[in-house]
Short mmCIF file of C-alpha atoms in Angstrom, two decimals:
data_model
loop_
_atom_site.label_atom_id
_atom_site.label_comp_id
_atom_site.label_asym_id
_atom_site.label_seq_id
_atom_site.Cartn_x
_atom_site.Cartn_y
_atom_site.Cartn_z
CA UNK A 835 -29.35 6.40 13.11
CA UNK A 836 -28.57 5.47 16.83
CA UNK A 837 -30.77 2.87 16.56
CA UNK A 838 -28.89 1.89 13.37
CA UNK A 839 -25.51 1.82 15.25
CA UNK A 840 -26.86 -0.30 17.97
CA UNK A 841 -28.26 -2.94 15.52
CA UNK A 842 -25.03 -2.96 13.99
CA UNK A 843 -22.70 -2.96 16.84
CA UNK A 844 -24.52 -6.11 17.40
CA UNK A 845 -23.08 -7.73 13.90
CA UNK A 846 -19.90 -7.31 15.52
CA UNK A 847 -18.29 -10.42 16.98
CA UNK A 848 -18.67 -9.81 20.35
CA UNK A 849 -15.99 -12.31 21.92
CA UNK A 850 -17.68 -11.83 25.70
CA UNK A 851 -20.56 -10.69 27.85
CA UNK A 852 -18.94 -8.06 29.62
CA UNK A 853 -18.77 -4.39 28.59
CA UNK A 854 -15.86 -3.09 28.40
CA UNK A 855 -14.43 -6.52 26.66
CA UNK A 856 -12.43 -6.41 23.00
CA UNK A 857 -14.30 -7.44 20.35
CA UNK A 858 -13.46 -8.26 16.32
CA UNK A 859 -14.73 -7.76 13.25
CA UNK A 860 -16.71 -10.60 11.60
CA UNK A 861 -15.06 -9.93 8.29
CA UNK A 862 -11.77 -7.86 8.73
CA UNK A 863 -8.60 -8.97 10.71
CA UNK A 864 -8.85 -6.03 12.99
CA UNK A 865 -10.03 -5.82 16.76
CA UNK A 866 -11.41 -2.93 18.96
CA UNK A 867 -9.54 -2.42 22.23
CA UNK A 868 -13.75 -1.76 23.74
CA UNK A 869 -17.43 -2.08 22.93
CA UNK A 870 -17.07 1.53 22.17
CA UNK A 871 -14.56 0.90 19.45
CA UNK A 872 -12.66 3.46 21.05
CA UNK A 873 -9.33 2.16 19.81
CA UNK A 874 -8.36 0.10 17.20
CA UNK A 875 -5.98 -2.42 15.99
CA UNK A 876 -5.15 -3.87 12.70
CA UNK A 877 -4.01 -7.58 13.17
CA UNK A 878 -4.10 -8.44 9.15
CA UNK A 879 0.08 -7.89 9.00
CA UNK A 880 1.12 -11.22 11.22
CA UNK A 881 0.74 -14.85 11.36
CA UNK A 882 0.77 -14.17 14.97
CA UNK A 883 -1.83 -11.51 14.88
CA UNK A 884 -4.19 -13.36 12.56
CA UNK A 885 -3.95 -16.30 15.26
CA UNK A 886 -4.74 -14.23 17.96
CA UNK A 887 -8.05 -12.21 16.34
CA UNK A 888 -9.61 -16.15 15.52
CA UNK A 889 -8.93 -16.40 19.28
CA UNK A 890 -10.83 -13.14 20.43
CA UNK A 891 -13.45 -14.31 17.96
CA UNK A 892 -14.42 -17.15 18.81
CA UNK A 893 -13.54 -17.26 23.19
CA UNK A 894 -16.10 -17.70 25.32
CA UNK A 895 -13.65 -18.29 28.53
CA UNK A 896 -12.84 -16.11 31.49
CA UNK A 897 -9.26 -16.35 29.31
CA UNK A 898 -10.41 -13.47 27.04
CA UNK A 899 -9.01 -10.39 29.59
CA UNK A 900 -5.36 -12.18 28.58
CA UNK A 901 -6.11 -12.05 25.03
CA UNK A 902 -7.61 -8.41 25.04
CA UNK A 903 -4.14 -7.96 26.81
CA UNK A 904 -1.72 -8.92 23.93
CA UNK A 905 -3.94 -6.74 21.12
CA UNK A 906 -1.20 -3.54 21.70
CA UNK A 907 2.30 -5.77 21.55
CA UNK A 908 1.10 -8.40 18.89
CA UNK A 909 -1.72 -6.41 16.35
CA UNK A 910 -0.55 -2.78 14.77
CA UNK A 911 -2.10 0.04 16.20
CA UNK A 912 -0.80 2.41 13.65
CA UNK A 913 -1.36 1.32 10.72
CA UNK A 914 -5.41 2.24 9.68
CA UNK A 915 -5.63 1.77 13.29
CA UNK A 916 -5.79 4.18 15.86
CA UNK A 917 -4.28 1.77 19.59
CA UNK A 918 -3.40 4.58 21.77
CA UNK A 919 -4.20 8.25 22.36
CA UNK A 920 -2.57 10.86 20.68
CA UNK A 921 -0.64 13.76 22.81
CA UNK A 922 -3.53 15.83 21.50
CA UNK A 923 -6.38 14.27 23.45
CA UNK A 924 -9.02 17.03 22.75
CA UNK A 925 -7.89 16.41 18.83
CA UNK A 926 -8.04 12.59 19.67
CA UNK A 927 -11.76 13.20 20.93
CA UNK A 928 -12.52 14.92 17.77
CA UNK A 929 -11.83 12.51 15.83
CA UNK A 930 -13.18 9.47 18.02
CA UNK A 931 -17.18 12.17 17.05
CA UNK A 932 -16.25 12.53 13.69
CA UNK A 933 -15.33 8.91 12.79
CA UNK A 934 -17.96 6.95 14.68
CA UNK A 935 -20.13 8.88 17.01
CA UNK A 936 -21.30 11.46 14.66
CA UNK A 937 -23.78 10.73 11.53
CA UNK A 938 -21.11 10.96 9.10
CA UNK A 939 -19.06 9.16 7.19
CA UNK A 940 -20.66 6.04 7.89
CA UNK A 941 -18.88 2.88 9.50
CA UNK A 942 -21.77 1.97 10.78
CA UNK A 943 -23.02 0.69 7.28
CA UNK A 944 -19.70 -1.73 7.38
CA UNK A 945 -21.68 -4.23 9.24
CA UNK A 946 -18.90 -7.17 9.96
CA UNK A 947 -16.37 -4.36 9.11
CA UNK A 948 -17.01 -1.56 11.21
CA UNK A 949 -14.03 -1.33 13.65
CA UNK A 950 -11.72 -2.01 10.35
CA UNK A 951 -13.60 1.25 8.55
CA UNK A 952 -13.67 3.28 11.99
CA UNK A 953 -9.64 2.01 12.48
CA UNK A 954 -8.74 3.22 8.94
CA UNK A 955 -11.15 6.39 9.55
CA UNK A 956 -9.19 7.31 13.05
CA UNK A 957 -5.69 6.59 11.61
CA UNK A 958 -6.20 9.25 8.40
CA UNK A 959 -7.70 11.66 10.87
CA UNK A 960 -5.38 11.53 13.72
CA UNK A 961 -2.19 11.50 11.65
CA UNK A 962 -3.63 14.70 9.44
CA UNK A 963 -4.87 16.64 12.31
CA UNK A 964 -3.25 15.56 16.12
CA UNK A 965 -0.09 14.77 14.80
CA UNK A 966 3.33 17.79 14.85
CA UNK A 967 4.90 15.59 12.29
CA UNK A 968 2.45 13.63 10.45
CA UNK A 969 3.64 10.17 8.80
CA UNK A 970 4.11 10.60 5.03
CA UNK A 971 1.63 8.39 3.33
CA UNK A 972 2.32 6.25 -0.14
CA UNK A 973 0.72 7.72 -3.62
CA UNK A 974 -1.97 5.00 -2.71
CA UNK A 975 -2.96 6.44 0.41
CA UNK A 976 -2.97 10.00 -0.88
CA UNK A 977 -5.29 9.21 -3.63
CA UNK A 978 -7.81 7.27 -1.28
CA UNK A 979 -7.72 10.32 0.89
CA UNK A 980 -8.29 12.88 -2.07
CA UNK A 981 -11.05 10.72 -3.79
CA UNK A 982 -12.85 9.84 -0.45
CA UNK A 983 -11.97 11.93 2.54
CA UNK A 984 -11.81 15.47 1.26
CA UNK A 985 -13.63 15.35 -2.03
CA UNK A 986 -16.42 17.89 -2.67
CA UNK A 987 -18.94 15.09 -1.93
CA UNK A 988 -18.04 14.86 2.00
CA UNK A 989 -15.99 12.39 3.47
CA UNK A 990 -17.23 8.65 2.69
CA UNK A 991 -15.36 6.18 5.09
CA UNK A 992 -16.82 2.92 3.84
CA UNK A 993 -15.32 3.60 0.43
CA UNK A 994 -12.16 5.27 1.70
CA UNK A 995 -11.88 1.98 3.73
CA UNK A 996 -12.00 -0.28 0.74
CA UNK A 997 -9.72 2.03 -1.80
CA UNK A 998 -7.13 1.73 1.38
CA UNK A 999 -7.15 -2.37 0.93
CA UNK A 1000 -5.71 -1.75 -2.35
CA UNK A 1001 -2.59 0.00 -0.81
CA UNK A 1002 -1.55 -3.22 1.54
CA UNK A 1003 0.01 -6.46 0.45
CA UNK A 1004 -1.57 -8.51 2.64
CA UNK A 1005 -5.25 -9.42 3.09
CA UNK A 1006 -7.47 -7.51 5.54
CA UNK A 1007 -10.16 -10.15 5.94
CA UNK A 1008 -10.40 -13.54 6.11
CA UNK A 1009 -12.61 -14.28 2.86
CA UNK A 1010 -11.85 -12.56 -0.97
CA UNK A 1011 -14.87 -10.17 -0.64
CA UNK A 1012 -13.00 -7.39 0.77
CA UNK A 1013 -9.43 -8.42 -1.92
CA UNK A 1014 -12.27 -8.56 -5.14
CA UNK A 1015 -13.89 -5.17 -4.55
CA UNK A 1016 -10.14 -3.22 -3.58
CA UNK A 1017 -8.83 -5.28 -6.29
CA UNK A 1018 -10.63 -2.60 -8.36
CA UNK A 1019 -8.51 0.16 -7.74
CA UNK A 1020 -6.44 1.65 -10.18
CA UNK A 1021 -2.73 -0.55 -10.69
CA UNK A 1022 -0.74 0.54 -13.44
CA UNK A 1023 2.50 -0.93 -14.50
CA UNK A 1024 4.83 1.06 -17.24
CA UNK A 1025 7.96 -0.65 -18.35
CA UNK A 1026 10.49 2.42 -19.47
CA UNK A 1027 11.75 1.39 -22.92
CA UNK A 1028 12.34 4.91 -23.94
CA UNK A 1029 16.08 4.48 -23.38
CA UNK A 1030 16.89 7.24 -20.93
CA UNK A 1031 15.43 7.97 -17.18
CA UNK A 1032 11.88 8.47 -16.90
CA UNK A 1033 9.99 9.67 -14.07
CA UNK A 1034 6.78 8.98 -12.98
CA UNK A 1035 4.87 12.02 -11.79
CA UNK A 1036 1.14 12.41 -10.11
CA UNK A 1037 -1.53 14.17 -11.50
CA UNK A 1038 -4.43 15.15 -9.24
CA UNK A 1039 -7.61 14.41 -11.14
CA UNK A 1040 -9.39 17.65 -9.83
CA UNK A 1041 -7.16 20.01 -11.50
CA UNK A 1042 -5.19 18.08 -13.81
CA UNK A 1043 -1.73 19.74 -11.91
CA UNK A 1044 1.73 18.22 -11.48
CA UNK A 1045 3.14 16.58 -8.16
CA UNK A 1046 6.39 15.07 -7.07
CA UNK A 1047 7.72 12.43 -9.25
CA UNK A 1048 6.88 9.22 -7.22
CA UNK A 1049 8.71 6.82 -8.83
CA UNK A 1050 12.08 7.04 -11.35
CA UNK A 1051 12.99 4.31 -13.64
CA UNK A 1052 16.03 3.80 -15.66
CA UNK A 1053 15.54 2.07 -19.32
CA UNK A 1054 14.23 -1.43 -18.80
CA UNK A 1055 12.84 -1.42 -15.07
CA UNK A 1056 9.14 -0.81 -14.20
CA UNK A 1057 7.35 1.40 -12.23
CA UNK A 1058 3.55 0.41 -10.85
CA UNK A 1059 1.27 3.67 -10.43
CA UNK A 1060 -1.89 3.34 -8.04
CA UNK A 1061 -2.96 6.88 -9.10
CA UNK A 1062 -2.87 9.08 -11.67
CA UNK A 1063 0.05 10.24 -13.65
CA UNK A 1064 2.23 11.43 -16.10
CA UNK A 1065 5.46 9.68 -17.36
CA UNK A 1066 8.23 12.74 -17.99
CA UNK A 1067 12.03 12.05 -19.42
CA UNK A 1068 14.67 12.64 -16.63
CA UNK A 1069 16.77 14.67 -18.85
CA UNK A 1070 15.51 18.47 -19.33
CA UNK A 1071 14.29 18.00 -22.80
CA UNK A 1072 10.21 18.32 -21.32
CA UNK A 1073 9.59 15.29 -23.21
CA UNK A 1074 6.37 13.44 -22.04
CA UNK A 1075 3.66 10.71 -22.56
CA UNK A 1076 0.88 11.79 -25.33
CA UNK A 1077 -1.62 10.35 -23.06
CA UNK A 1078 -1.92 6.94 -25.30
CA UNK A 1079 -3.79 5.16 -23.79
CA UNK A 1080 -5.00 7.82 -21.49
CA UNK A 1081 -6.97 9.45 -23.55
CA UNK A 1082 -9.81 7.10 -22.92
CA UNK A 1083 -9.46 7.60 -19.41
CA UNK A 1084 -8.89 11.22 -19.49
CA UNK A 1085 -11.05 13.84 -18.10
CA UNK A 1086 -13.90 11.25 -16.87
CA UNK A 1087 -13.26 8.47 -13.86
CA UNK A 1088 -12.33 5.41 -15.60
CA UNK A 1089 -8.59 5.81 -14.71
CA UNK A 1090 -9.53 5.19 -11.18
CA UNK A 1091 -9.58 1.35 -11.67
CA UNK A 1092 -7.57 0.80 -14.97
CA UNK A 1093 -5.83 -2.44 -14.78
CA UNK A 1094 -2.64 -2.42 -17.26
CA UNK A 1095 0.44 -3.18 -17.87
CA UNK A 1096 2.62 -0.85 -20.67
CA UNK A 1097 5.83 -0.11 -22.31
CA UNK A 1098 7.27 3.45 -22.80
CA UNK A 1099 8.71 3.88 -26.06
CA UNK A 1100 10.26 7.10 -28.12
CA UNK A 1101 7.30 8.07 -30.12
CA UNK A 1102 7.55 9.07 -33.64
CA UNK A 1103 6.90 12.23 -32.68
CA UNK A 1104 10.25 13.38 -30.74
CA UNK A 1105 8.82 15.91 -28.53
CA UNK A 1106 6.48 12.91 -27.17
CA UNK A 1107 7.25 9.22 -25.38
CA UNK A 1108 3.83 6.83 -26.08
CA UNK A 1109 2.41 4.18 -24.80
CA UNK A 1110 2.82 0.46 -26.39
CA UNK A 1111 1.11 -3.13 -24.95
CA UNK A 1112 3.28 -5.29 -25.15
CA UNK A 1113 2.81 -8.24 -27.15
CA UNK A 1114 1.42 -11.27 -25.53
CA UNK A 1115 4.38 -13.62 -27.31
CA UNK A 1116 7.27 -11.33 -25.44
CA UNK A 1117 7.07 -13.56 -22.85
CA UNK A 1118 8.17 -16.58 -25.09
CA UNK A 1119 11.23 -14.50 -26.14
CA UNK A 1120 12.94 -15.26 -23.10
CA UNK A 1121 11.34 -17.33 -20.72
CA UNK A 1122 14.35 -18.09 -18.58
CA UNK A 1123 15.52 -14.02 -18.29
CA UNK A 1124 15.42 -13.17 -14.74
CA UNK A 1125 11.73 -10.79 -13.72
CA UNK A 1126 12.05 -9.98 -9.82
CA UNK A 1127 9.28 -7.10 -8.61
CA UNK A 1128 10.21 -5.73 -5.41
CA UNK A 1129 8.03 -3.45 -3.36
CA UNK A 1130 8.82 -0.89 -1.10
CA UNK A 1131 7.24 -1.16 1.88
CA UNK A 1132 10.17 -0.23 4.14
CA UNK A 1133 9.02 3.79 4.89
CA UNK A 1134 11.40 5.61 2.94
CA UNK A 1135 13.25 5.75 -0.42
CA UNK A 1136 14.94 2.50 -1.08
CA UNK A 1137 17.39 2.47 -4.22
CA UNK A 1138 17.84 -0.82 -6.10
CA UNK A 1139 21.88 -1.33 -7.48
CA UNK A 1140 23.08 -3.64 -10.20
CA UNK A 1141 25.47 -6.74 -8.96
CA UNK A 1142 28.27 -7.92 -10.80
CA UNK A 1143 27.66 -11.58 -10.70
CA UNK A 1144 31.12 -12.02 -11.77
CA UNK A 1145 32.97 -10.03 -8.89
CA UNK A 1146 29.95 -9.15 -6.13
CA UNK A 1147 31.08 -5.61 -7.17
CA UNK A 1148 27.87 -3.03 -6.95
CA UNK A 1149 27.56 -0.69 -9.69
CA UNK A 1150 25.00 2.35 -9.91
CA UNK A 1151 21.37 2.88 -8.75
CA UNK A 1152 18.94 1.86 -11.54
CA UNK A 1153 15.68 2.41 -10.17
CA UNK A 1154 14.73 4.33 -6.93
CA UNK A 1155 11.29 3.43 -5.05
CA UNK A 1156 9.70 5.94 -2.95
CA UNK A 1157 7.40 3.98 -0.06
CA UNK A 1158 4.84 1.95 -1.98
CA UNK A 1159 5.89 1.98 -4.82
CA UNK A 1160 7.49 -1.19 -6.91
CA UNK A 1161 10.63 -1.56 -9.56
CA UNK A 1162 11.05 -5.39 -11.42
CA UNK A 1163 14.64 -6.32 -11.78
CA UNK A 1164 16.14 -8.06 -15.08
CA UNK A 1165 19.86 -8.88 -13.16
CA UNK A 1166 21.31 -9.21 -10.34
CA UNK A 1167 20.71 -6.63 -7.72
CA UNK A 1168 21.35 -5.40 -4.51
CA UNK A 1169 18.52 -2.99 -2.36
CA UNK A 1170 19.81 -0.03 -0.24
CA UNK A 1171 18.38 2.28 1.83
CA UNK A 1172 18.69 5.93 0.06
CA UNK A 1173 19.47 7.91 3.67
CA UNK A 1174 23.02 7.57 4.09
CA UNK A 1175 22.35 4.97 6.94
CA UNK A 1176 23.87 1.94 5.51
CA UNK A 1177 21.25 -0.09 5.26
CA UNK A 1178 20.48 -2.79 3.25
CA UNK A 1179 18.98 -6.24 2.15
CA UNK A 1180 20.44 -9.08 4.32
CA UNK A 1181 20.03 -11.49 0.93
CA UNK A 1182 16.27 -13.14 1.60
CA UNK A 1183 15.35 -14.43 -0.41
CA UNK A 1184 18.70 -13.96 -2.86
CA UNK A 1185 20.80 -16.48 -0.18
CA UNK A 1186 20.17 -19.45 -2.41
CA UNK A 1187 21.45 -17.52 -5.89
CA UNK A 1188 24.12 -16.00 -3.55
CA UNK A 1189 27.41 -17.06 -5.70
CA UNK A 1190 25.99 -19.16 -8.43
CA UNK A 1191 24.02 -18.16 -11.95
CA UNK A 1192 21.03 -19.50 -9.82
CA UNK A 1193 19.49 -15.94 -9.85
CA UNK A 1194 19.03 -16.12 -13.54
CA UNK A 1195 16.51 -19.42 -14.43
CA UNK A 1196 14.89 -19.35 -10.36
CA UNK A 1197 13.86 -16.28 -10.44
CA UNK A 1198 12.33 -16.64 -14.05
CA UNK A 1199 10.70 -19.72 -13.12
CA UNK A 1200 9.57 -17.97 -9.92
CA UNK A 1201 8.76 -14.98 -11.04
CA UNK A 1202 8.85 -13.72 -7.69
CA UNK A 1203 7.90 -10.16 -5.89
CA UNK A 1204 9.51 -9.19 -3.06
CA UNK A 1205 8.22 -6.93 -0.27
CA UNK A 1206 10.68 -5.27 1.17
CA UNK A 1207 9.47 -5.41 4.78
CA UNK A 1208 11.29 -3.07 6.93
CA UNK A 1209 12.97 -4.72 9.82
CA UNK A 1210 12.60 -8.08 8.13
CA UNK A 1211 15.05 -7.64 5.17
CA UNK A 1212 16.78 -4.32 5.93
CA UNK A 1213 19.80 -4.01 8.44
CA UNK A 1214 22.12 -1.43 9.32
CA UNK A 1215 25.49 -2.19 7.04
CA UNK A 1216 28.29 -3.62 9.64
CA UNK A 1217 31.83 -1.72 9.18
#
């Protein structure tokens, strides 16, 4: 296996002679600070950091010690990347064996991946075990975890790495191979027709028990599940899905990368909500009706308000996003912040409907998904 590791160290594209130099993957936007892919970053988030791993690629000028330079401030380090040490250095060490140096997991199969599979490897096991307060992953990243890093079968990195590319917006390589294969992981969307609130609650597929609800959606906005889950009504009655159509997907794997999207409707049954497809002419019904997905990707709850378009005036919260998670909009809407901070979107890309019935035909002709970004879209409210 050392000899193994060597070989395919070698597939790596080593951007100079010199030991100690940064190098990049072949096929994944992310860089190692080292030969010894001691640290890691992940430069798939940025125009900027794209830009900057072709650079490392392909030098072959004494210029490369300024590029290795600007891998901390301009690629993420945090992100299934592991940049700097953690306060725990003997737990840091740990990790560094477990994730690359010993015969587990194993990166070193990744060929022109393996600093992207040892970066996502050192991120899960750094935040889990060297971190006091550990960063709360999405539903996505929980599930990869479960199914590949702690599952009764050992950890497997090379698949944990590719069920991870499922959870991010943005590609991590520069080709589709790495998008088709993640693009099999499980994406679920459930439109809540039921007429009432309806959460969305995980299931973990080992023992069929009951999480957090991870998404809530009041009647007519949408929810998009990367795991597995049950759909519960928000009002104390205990009524919940029948399974439909879960039941093909129930007690075996298939779940893992069903591809739908479904309506919740009142069953016939009153103690259960089921299941519909919607019907492929729906979409003629109302082709200019406004259909805006946003996702969360700010790092906590975000709340999404209705918006007179009449008087600006902001009436109540009708769908709340946990990190990761997605709601699709049918009217004008406003997204806050649910932590009392203030926060909220600065109008991108809503600046051009801002004041005019624009909102309602654009964004059906658009059909556009925002990603809530963070620092991009959300500011602190002014008073």
């Amino acid at each position: 296996m050392a000899l193994l590791r060597l070989i395919g160290t070698t597939l790596l594209m080593v951007a100079a002679s010199w030991a100690q130099s940064c190098q990049c993957d072949a096929g994944s936007f992310w860089c190692a600070a080292d030969d010894r892919l001691r640290y890691e970053y992940n430069c798939s988030g940025t125009h900027d950091a794209r830009v900057l791993w072709q650079k490392i690629s392909h030098s072959e000028d004494p210029t490369l010690a300024n590029l290795c330079k600007a891998l901390p401030s301009t690629c993420d380090g945090t992100h299934g990347a592991h940049g700097s040490p953690a306060t725990n250095s003997s737990c840091d060490d740990s990790c560094y064996d477990f994730c690359w140096r010993r015969d587990v997991g194993d990166c070193a199969d990744m060929d022109d991946n393996q600093i992207w599979c040892v970066g996502e490897c050192m991120s899960y096991c750094v935040n889990k075990h060297c971190q006091e307060t550990p960063v709360q992953p999405t539903s996505c990243e929980q599930s990869c975890g479960r199914r590949h890093m702690e599952g009764q079968g050992g950890p497997n990195f090379v698949d944990y790495s590719m069920c991870m590319a499922g959870c991010t917006t943005v590609p991590v390589g520069p080709d589709s191979t790495i998008g088709k294969m993640a693009a099999n992981s499980m994406n679920v969307t459930t439109t809540n027709m039921v007429g009432c609130k309806v959460n969305l609650r995980s299931v973990d597929p080992s023992t069929g028990g009951y999480g957090p609800a991870f998404c809530s959606m009041e009647n007519g906005t949408s929810c998009t599940a990367t795991t597995d889950f049950i759909a519960v009504v928000a009002d104390g009655t205990g009524r919940y899905d029948a399974g439909d159509p879960f039941d093909q997907w129930w007690g075996d794997e298939s779940w893992k990368d069903a591809q739908e999207t479904l309506e919740l409707h009142q069953g016939s049954n009153p103690e259960y909500i089921e299941y519909v497809k919607p019907k492929p002419t729906a979409m003629l019904v109302a082709p200019l009706a406004m259909k805006v997905t946003t996702i969360n990707m700010v790092g906590c709850k975000v709340n999404l308000r209705s918006v007179d378009p009449s008087t600006g005036g902001y009436g109540p919260a009708f769908c709340s996003m946990e990190n990761g998670t997605s709601c699709t909009a049918t009217t004008d809407f406003i997204a806050v912040v649910a932590d009392g901070t203030g926060r909220y979107d600065a109008g991108d890309p809503f600046d051009q409907w801002w004041g005019c019935l624009l909102y309602t035909s654009d964004a059906a002709d658009e059909e556009d998904s925002v990603d809530l970004g963070g620092r991009r879209i959300i500011k602190k409210k002014k008073t």
